[in-house]
Coordinates of C-alpha atoms in Angstrom, one line a residue:
Chain A
M1 CA -2.8 42.3 -17.2
A2 CA -2.6 38.7 -18.4
L3 CA -1.2 39.8 -21.8
M4 CA 1.9 41.4 -19.7
S5 CA 2.2 38.2 -17.4
K6 CA 5.7 36.9 -17.7
M7 CA 4.6 33.5 -17.1
A8 CA 1.9 33.7 -20.5
P9 CA 4.4 32.6 -23.3
A10 CA 1.7 33.0 -26.1
A11 CA 1.2 36.4 -24.9
A12 CA 4.7 36.8 -24.3
C13 CA 5.4 36.1 -28.1
A14 CA 2.8 38.4 -29.3
C15 CA 4.3 41.6 -27.6
R16 CA 7.2 41.0 -29.5
S17 CA 5.8 42.7 -32.5
A18 CA 5.9 39.9 -35.5
F19 CA 8.7 38.0 -35.1
L20 CA 7.9 34.9 -33.6
K21 CA 9.9 32.7 -31.4
P22 CA 9.8 29.1 -29.9
S23 CA 8.4 29.1 -26.6
T24 CA 10.8 26.6 -25.5
S25 CA 13.3 29.3 -25.6
V26 CA 10.9 32.2 -24.1
I27 CA 10.2 31.0 -20.9
P28 CA 14.1 30.1 -19.8
A29 CA 14.7 33.9 -20.9
I30 CA 12.0 35.3 -18.9
R31 CA 12.9 33.4 -15.9
S32 CA 16.5 34.3 -16.3
S33 CA 15.6 37.9 -16.5
H34 CA 16.5 40.4 -14.2
A35 CA 13.2 41.7 -13.3
A36 CA 11.6 40.6 -10.2
V37 CA 8.4 38.4 -9.9
F38 CA 8.0 38.3 -6.0
R39 CA 10.1 41.5 -4.2
K40 CA 11.8 40.6 -0.5
R41 CA 10.6 43.1 1.9
P42 CA 11.6 43.0 6.1
G43 CA 8.7 41.8 8.1
Q44 CA 5.9 44.2 9.7
L45 CA 4.5 42.4 12.3
I46 CA 6.8 43.1 15.3
V47 CA 6.5 47.0 14.2
N48 CA 3.2 47.6 13.7
R49 CA 2.9 45.6 17.2
I50 CA 4.8 48.4 18.5
K51 CA 3.1 51.1 16.9
D52 CA -0.4 49.6 18.2
V53 CA 1.3 49.2 21.7
C54 CA 2.4 52.9 21.6
H55 CA -0.5 54.1 20.3
F56 CA -2.6 52.6 22.8
Y57 CA -0.5 53.3 26.0
F58 CA 0.4 56.7 24.9
I59 CA -2.5 58.0 23.4
G60 CA -5.3 56.2 24.3
I61 CA -4.6 55.9 27.8
G62 CA -2.2 58.3 28.6
F63 CA -3.0 61.8 26.2
L64 CA -6.6 61.2 25.8
P65 CA -7.6 61.2 29.3
V66 CA -5.8 64.2 30.4
L67 CA -7.2 66.2 27.0
F68 CA -10.6 64.9 28.5
C69 CA -10.2 65.8 31.8
L70 CA -8.8 69.6 30.9
A71 CA -11.2 70.2 28.4
Y72 CA -14.3 69.4 30.9
N73 CA -12.4 71.1 33.3
H74 CA -12.2 73.9 31.5
I75 CA -15.8 74.1 29.9
V76 CA -17.7 73.4 33.1
Y77 CA -15.5 75.2 36.0
G78 CA -12.9 77.5 34.3
T79 CA -11.1 79.3 36.8
C80 CA -11.5 79.8 40.9
E81 CA -12.2 83.2 41.5
L82 CA -10.1 85.1 44.5
K83 CA -12.6 85.9 47.2
D84 CA -12.4 87.8 51.0
Y85 CA -12.0 85.7 53.7
P86 CA -15.3 84.4 54.8
T87 CA -16.9 86.1 57.8
E88 CA -19.6 84.0 58.6
G89 CA -19.8 80.1 59.0
P90 CA -17.0 77.8 59.2
A91 CA -13.2 78.1 58.3
P92 CA -12.1 77.3 54.8
H93 CA -11.0 74.2 54.0
H94 CA -7.4 73.6 53.5
W95 CA -7.9 72.6 49.7
Q96 CA -9.6 76.1 49.1
F97 CA -6.2 78.2 49.2
E98 CA -5.3 76.7 46.1
R99 CA -6.0 78.7 42.8
T100 CA -7.4 76.3 40.3
P101 CA -10.2 73.9 40.3
I102 CA -7.5 70.9 38.9
R103 CA -5.5 71.6 42.3
Q104 CA -8.2 72.0 44.7
W105 CA -9.3 68.5 43.3
W106 CA -6.1 67.2 44.1
A107 CA -5.4 68.9 47.2
K108 CA -9.1 67.9 48.5
W109 CA -9.1 63.7 47.8
F110 CA -5.3 63.1 47.5
G111 CA -3.7 66.1 49.7
V112 CA -2.8 66.7 53.2
S113 CA -3.8 69.4 55.1
D114 CA -1.0 71.6 55.9
V115 CA -2.5 73.2 59.3
E116 CA -3.5 69.3 60.0
H117 CA 0.4 68.3 59.7
H118 CA 1.7 71.6 61.6
E119 CA -0.5 70.4 64.5
R120 CA 0.5 67.3 64.5
N121 CA 4.0 68.0 65.0
L122 CA 3.2 70.5 67.7
A123 CA 1.3 67.9 69.6
Y124 CA 4.5 65.6 69.2
Y125 CA 6.5 68.2 70.0
E126 CA 4.4 68.9 73.1
K127 CA 4.6 65.2 74.3
Q128 CA 8.3 64.8 74.0
G129 CA 8.6 68.2 76.2
I130 CA 6.4 66.6 78.4
L131 CA 8.1 63.0 78.4
A132 CA 11.3 65.3 78.9
R133 CA 10.2 66.5 82.0
W134 CA 8.8 63.3 83.6
R135 CA 12.3 62.1 82.8
Q136 CA 14.2 65.2 84.8
I137 CA 11.8 64.6 87.8
E138 CA 12.6 61.2 88.0
Q139 CA 16.5 61.7 87.9
R140 CA 16.0 64.2 90.6
V141 CA 13.7 61.4 92.4
K142 CA 17.2 58.9 91.9
H143 CA 19.5 61.4 92.8
L144 CA 17.8 62.6 95.9
E145 CA 16.8 59.0 97.0
G146 CA 21.2 58.4 96.8
E147 CA 21.7 61.6 98.5
R148 CA 19.4 61.0 101.9
W149 CA 20.3 56.9 101.7
D150 CA 16.4 56.7 101.6
Y151 CA 16.2 53.5 98.9
K152 CA 12.9 51.8 98.4
G153 CA 12.4 48.4 100.0
W154 CA 14.4 45.4 99.2
S155 CA 11.0 43.7 98.7
Y156 CA 9.4 46.7 96.3
Q157 CA 8.0 46.0 93.0
P158 CA 8.0 49.1 90.4
V159 CA 4.1 49.8 89.7
S160 CA 3.2 51.0 86.2
S161 CA -0.1 52.8 85.7
T162 CA -0.3 51.7 82.6
W163 CA -0.3 48.2 83.4
V164 CA -2.6 49.0 86.2
D165 CA -5.2 50.9 83.8
Y166 CA -5.0 48.0 81.1
G167 CA -5.7 45.9 84.1
R168 CA -8.6 47.7 85.1
W169 CA -10.2 47.8 81.4
H170 CA -9.9 44.1 81.2
A171 CA -11.4 43.4 84.8
L172 CA -14.4 45.8 83.4
R173 CA -15.0 44.1 79.9
M174 CA -14.8 40.5 81.8
R175 CA -17.5 41.8 84.3
D176 CA -19.5 43.5 81.4
Q177 CA -19.2 41.8 78.1
Y178 CA -18.3 38.4 79.0
E179 CA -20.9 35.5 78.0
Q180 CA -21.3 32.9 81.2
H181 CA -23.1 30.6 78.7
G182 CA -23.5 29.7 75.1
H183 CA -26.3 29.7 72.9
Y184 CA -26.8 26.3 71.5
A185 CA -29.6 25.6 69.2
Q186 CA -32.2 23.1 71.3
Chain B
M1 CA -23.4 98.2 40.3
G2 CA -23.9 94.7 41.7
E3 CA -22.3 92.6 39.5
G4 CA -19.0 91.2 40.5
L5 CA -15.5 92.1 39.1
V6 CA -15.9 88.7 37.5
E7 CA -19.1 89.8 35.4
Q8 CA -17.5 93.3 34.6
R9 CA -14.6 91.7 33.2
Q10 CA -16.7 89.2 30.8
A11 CA -18.7 92.1 30.0
D12 CA -15.3 94.3 29.0
D13 CA -14.1 91.3 27.1
K14 CA -17.4 90.7 25.1
A15 CA -17.5 94.7 24.1
S16 CA -13.6 94.5 23.0
W17 CA -14.3 91.5 20.8
D18 CA -17.4 93.0 19.4
A19 CA -15.4 95.9 18.6
Y20 CA -12.6 94.0 17.1
W21 CA -15.3 92.3 14.6
K22 CA -16.8 95.9 13.9
V23 CA -13.0 97.2 13.0
R24 CA -12.8 94.1 10.6
D25 CA -16.2 94.3 9.4
I26 CA -16.2 98.2 8.3
D27 CA -12.2 97.9 7.1
S28 CA -13.0 95.0 4.9
R29 CA -15.7 96.5 2.8
G30 CA -15.7 97.4 -0.7
S31 CA -12.9 94.7 -1.2
I32 CA -12.7 91.5 -2.4
Y33 CA -10.0 89.4 -1.2
P34 CA -9.8 90.8 2.7
R35 CA -13.8 90.9 2.4
F36 CA -13.6 86.9 1.8
R37 CA -11.2 86.7 4.0
Y38 CA -13.4 88.4 7.0
Y39 CA -16.1 85.9 6.1
A40 CA -13.7 83.1 6.3
H41 CA -12.5 84.1 10.0
K42 CA -16.0 85.3 10.8
A43 CA -16.9 81.5 10.1
F44 CA -14.4 80.2 12.4
D45 CA -15.2 82.9 14.8
A46 CA -18.8 82.3 15.2
P47 CA -19.1 78.8 16.4
A48 CA -16.4 79.3 18.9
T49 CA -18.1 82.6 20.3
W50 CA -21.4 81.2 20.3
F51 CA -20.0 77.7 22.1
R52 CA -18.3 80.1 24.7
E53 CA -21.1 82.6 25.3
T54 CA -24.2 80.1 25.7
I55 CA -22.3 76.4 26.9
V56 CA -19.3 77.5 28.7
Q57 CA -19.7 80.7 30.3
P58 CA -23.3 80.0 32.1
L59 CA -21.5 76.9 33.2
N60 CA -18.5 78.8 34.6
N61 CA -20.6 81.4 36.2
K62 CA -22.6 78.4 38.1
N63 CA -19.7 76.1 39.0
R64 CA -16.8 78.6 39.8
L65 CA -15.1 77.7 42.9
P66 CA -14.1 79.9 45.2
Y67 CA -10.1 80.3 46.4
Y68 CA -9.0 82.5 49.3
H69 CA -5.6 83.7 50.4
R70 CA -4.0 82.1 53.6
Q71 CA -4.0 84.6 56.6
L72 CA -1.7 82.9 58.8
T73 CA -1.7 84.3 62.7
R74 CA 1.5 85.6 64.0
V75 CA 2.9 83.2 66.6
P76 CA 5.6 84.0 69.7
E77 CA 9.0 84.9 68.0
I78 CA 11.9 82.7 69.0
D79 CA 13.3 85.4 72.0
E80 CA 10.1 84.4 73.7
C81 CA 10.7 80.6 73.7
G82 CA 12.0 78.7 76.7
V83 CA 15.1 77.2 76.5
N84 CA 13.6 73.4 76.0
D85 CA 10.3 74.0 74.8
K86 CA 10.2 72.4 71.5
A87 CA 7.1 73.2 70.3
C88 CA 7.4 76.7 70.8
F89 CA 10.6 76.5 68.7
Y90 CA 9.1 74.4 66.0
E91 CA 6.2 77.4 65.5
A92 CA 8.9 79.9 65.5
N93 CA 11.0 78.3 62.8
E94 CA 8.0 77.6 60.6
Q95 CA 7.2 81.2 61.0
Y96 CA 10.8 82.1 60.3
R97 CA 10.9 79.5 56.9
L98 CA 7.7 81.7 56.0
D99 CA 8.9 85.1 56.6
K100 CA 12.3 84.6 54.7
M101 CA 10.0 83.1 51.6
V102 CA 7.9 86.2 51.7
D103 CA 10.9 88.3 51.8
G104 CA 12.8 86.7 49.0
F105 CA 9.6 87.4 47.0
I106 CA 9.7 90.9 47.8
L107 CA 13.2 91.4 46.7
Q108 CA 12.6 89.4 43.7
T109 CA 9.8 91.5 42.7
L110 CA 12.1 95.0 43.2
R111 CA 14.8 93.3 41.4
Q112 CA 12.5 92.6 38.5
R113 CA 11.7 96.3 38.7
V114 CA 15.0 97.2 38.4
D115 CA 15.5 95.1 35.6
R116 CA 12.5 96.6 33.7
C117 CA 13.3 100.2 34.4
M118 CA 16.7 99.6 33.3
L119 CA 16.1 98.0 30.1
Y120 CA 13.5 100.3 29.5
N121 CA 15.5 103.5 30.1
N122 CA 19.1 102.4 28.4
P123 CA 21.7 103.9 28.3
D124 CA 20.6 106.9 30.4
H125 CA 19.0 105.0 33.8
S126 CA 18.9 108.0 35.6
P127 CA 15.0 107.7 35.8
C128 CA 15.7 104.3 37.9
A129 CA 17.5 106.1 40.8
K130 CA 14.5 105.9 42.8
V131 CA 13.8 102.1 42.4
I132 CA 17.1 101.1 42.4
E133 CA 17.7 102.5 46.0
D134 CA 14.8 100.8 47.1
M135 CA 15.9 97.7 45.5
E136 CA 19.3 98.3 47.3
E137 CA 18.2 99.1 50.7
N138 CA 15.9 96.2 50.9
E139 CA 18.5 94.3 49.7
L140 CA 20.9 95.2 52.5
N141 CA 18.5 94.4 55.1
F142 CA 17.8 90.9 53.7
F143 CA 21.4 90.6 53.9
M144 CA 21.3 91.6 57.6
K145 CA 18.8 89.3 58.7
Y146 CA 19.4 86.6 56.6
G147 CA 22.8 86.5 54.5
E148 CA 25.7 84.5 55.3
L149 CA 23.6 82.0 57.2
G150 CA 23.7 79.2 54.3
G151 CA 20.2 77.2 53.4
E152 CA 20.2 75.3 56.0
S153 CA 20.0 78.1 58.7
D154 CA 17.1 78.1 61.5
V155 CA 15.4 80.6 63.8
R156 CA 17.9 80.2 65.5
D157 CA 20.6 81.0 64.0
A158 CA 19.1 84.1 62.8
Y159 CA 18.4 84.9 66.5
M160 CA 22.2 84.2 67.4
K161 CA 22.9 86.8 64.4
Q162 CA 21.1 89.3 65.4
K163 CA 22.6 89.3 69.3
H164 CA 25.8 89.3 68.1
R165 CA 25.1 92.4 65.6
M166 CA 23.5 94.3 68.7
I167 CA 26.4 93.5 70.6
W168 CA 28.7 94.6 68.2
E169 CA 27.1 97.8 67.5
R170 CA 27.1 98.5 71.2
R171 CA 30.8 97.8 71.4
H172 CA 31.2 100.3 68.5
P173 CA 28.9 103.2 68.7
E174 CA 31.3 105.4 66.9
I175 CA 31.1 103.4 63.8
M176 CA 27.6 103.4 64.1
D177 CA 27.5 107.2 64.6
E178 CA 29.8 107.3 61.4
R179 CA 27.4 105.3 59.3
A180 CA 24.2 106.9 60.5
A181 CA 25.7 110.1 59.4
K182 CA 26.6 108.8 55.8
L183 CA 23.0 107.1 55.7
A184 CA 21.5 110.8 56.3
D185 CA 23.9 112.5 54.0
H186 CA 23.0 110.2 51.1
K187 CA 19.5 110.6 51.9
A188 CA 19.7 114.1 51.5
R189 CA 21.6 113.9 48.2
L190 CA 19.1 111.8 47.0
A191 CA 16.3 114.0 47.8
N192 CA 18.1 116.8 46.0
G193 CA 18.8 114.8 42.7
E194 CA 21.6 113.2 43.1
F195 CA 22.3 109.5 43.7
D196 CA 25.4 107.9 44.0
Y197 CA 25.4 104.3 43.9
S198 CA 28.6 103.8 44.8
F199 CA 26.9 104.4 48.4
W200 CA 25.6 100.9 48.7
K201 CA 28.3 99.0 46.2
K202 CA 31.3 100.4 45.3
G203 CA 31.3 99.1 41.4
M204 CA 31.1 96.2 39.5
F205 CA 31.4 93.0 40.7
Y206 CA 35.4 92.8 40.3
Q207 CA 35.9 95.9 42.3
D208 CA 33.3 94.7 45.2
K209 CA 35.8 94.4 48.4
K210 CA 33.6 91.3 49.5
N211 CA 34.0 89.1 46.8
Y212 CA 37.4 90.6 45.7
E213 CA 40.0 87.9 44.8
P214 CA 43.4 88.9 42.9
P215 CA 43.6 87.6 39.5
Y216 CA 47.2 85.5 40.2
E217 CA 47.1 82.3 41.7
F218 CA 43.4 82.4 42.1
Q219 CA 42.2 80.1 44.4
M220 CA 39.5 81.0 46.7
S221 CA 40.7 81.6 49.8
K222 CA 37.2 81.4 51.6
S223 CA 33.6 79.8 51.1
A224 CA 31.6 82.7 48.8
L225 CA 29.4 82.4 52.2
E226 CA 31.9 84.3 54.4
G227 CA 32.4 87.7 54.9
D228 CA 35.1 89.9 53.5
K229 CA 38.1 88.7 51.6
P230 CA 41.8 90.3 52.0
L231 CA 42.8 92.9 48.9
S232 CA 46.0 91.1 48.5
K233 CA 47.7 88.0 49.2
D234 CA 50.6 90.2 48.8
W235 CA 52.3 90.9 52.6
E236 CA 54.6 93.5 51.0
Y237 CA 51.1 95.4 50.2
Y238 CA 50.0 95.4 54.0
K239 CA 53.8 96.0 55.4
K240 CA 53.3 99.4 53.3
V241 CA 49.8 99.9 54.3
S242 CA 51.0 99.8 58.1
Q243 CA 54.2 101.6 57.7
D244 CA 53.3 104.9 55.1
P245 CA 50.1 106.3 55.9
E246 CA 49.9 107.9 52.3
F247 CA 50.2 104.5 50.4
D248 CA 47.0 103.4 49.2
K249 CA 44.7 105.4 51.4
D250 CA 41.5 104.2 49.6
Q251 CA 42.1 100.4 50.0
G252 CA 39.6 99.4 47.6
K253 CA 36.9 100.8 49.3
K254 CA 36.2 103.3 46.7
S255 CA 35.5 103.2 43.4
D256 CA 35.9 105.7 39.9
F257 CA 32.8 103.4 38.2
R258 CA 30.1 105.3 37.7
L259 CA 26.3 104.0 36.8
F260 CA 25.5 107.1 34.7

């Protein structure tokens, strides 16, 4: 390729068949030529970095782990089998009502038992019902107090059963678990 | 035999797959390009089949997980609940919601049957009379329980609707007797091979009295969730109807449209 280089005037002279030319006029002609010596191009650093980032996040830790999980699931577990309701032993767990292994796994470790949710709601409504009945009885008591002019004494202070229970609990803790003396190293 | 359904299905699949390759083997004998194509396809299939039958299927059979169909115990309905019993109402509402979902699925299945039957028997839909009858009857029953309540209805709304309908039926025994007679007549004619689609729906949607709107000044007078709409906005029409007994005796309650 040295023969074709534009920076070699002797080679250039030799290429121009038999006519000899002075080197002082050949080099300027080559340098003023239309042909490019170094061709300009846009930068590639940012574009390559974007490709690397997309390849890593979308494929490396996005698509490939999902593909691996699916392949592992299909090779090891396959599909779930619909069985009759078990007559012996404990009742089925809530995740065993899903019909694919992946959904069963997700429901087992990340899902919420719908039966537990239902029972919790029922317990909440039952408690609200109890409180409503208490409030009703309390209102009736107050109404009867007004009707019968049977008000409580002027020095009466209301007693809270919750605080009474808490005081008893605190007293028992003081009696049973309080350390009267410290254990000091002698 | 002692095998389960899964083993039977696997054996059937293997037998059919072997039969397929046997047919291809016999079919490509004595030829050049089809035979080499058979070899090429077999070369792709053999490792996959070996992997599946040797590694995958034993693992699947060993690790297969069971799943069950949920069985829910029925709880007391809304009519057995106390007025202030919120827990009982919550249970009844959950049951109502699940019943509505299941009934919707049943209706969806019936509609799919009608669509497939009409598609298969186009343009003569007479073989579909039975499935159309089933679908229309169930659709009417679904509408009687859940219709016109909106998406946010709860069990109390359905309960009140039922109560109001019972009261209305008790106040109009002559209408209910007429309806029962018409239904019996329709069933008798259906058993005799004569299917009248206009018994359920009077015609196409543009002839359906419930959804009819005049073409001029088209603005919905009531929500689509509401009941019947007036046939016309022309007051002179209703004046003629009230004065002249012979004028428009049908009042849009019949149609000449024939399904087949």
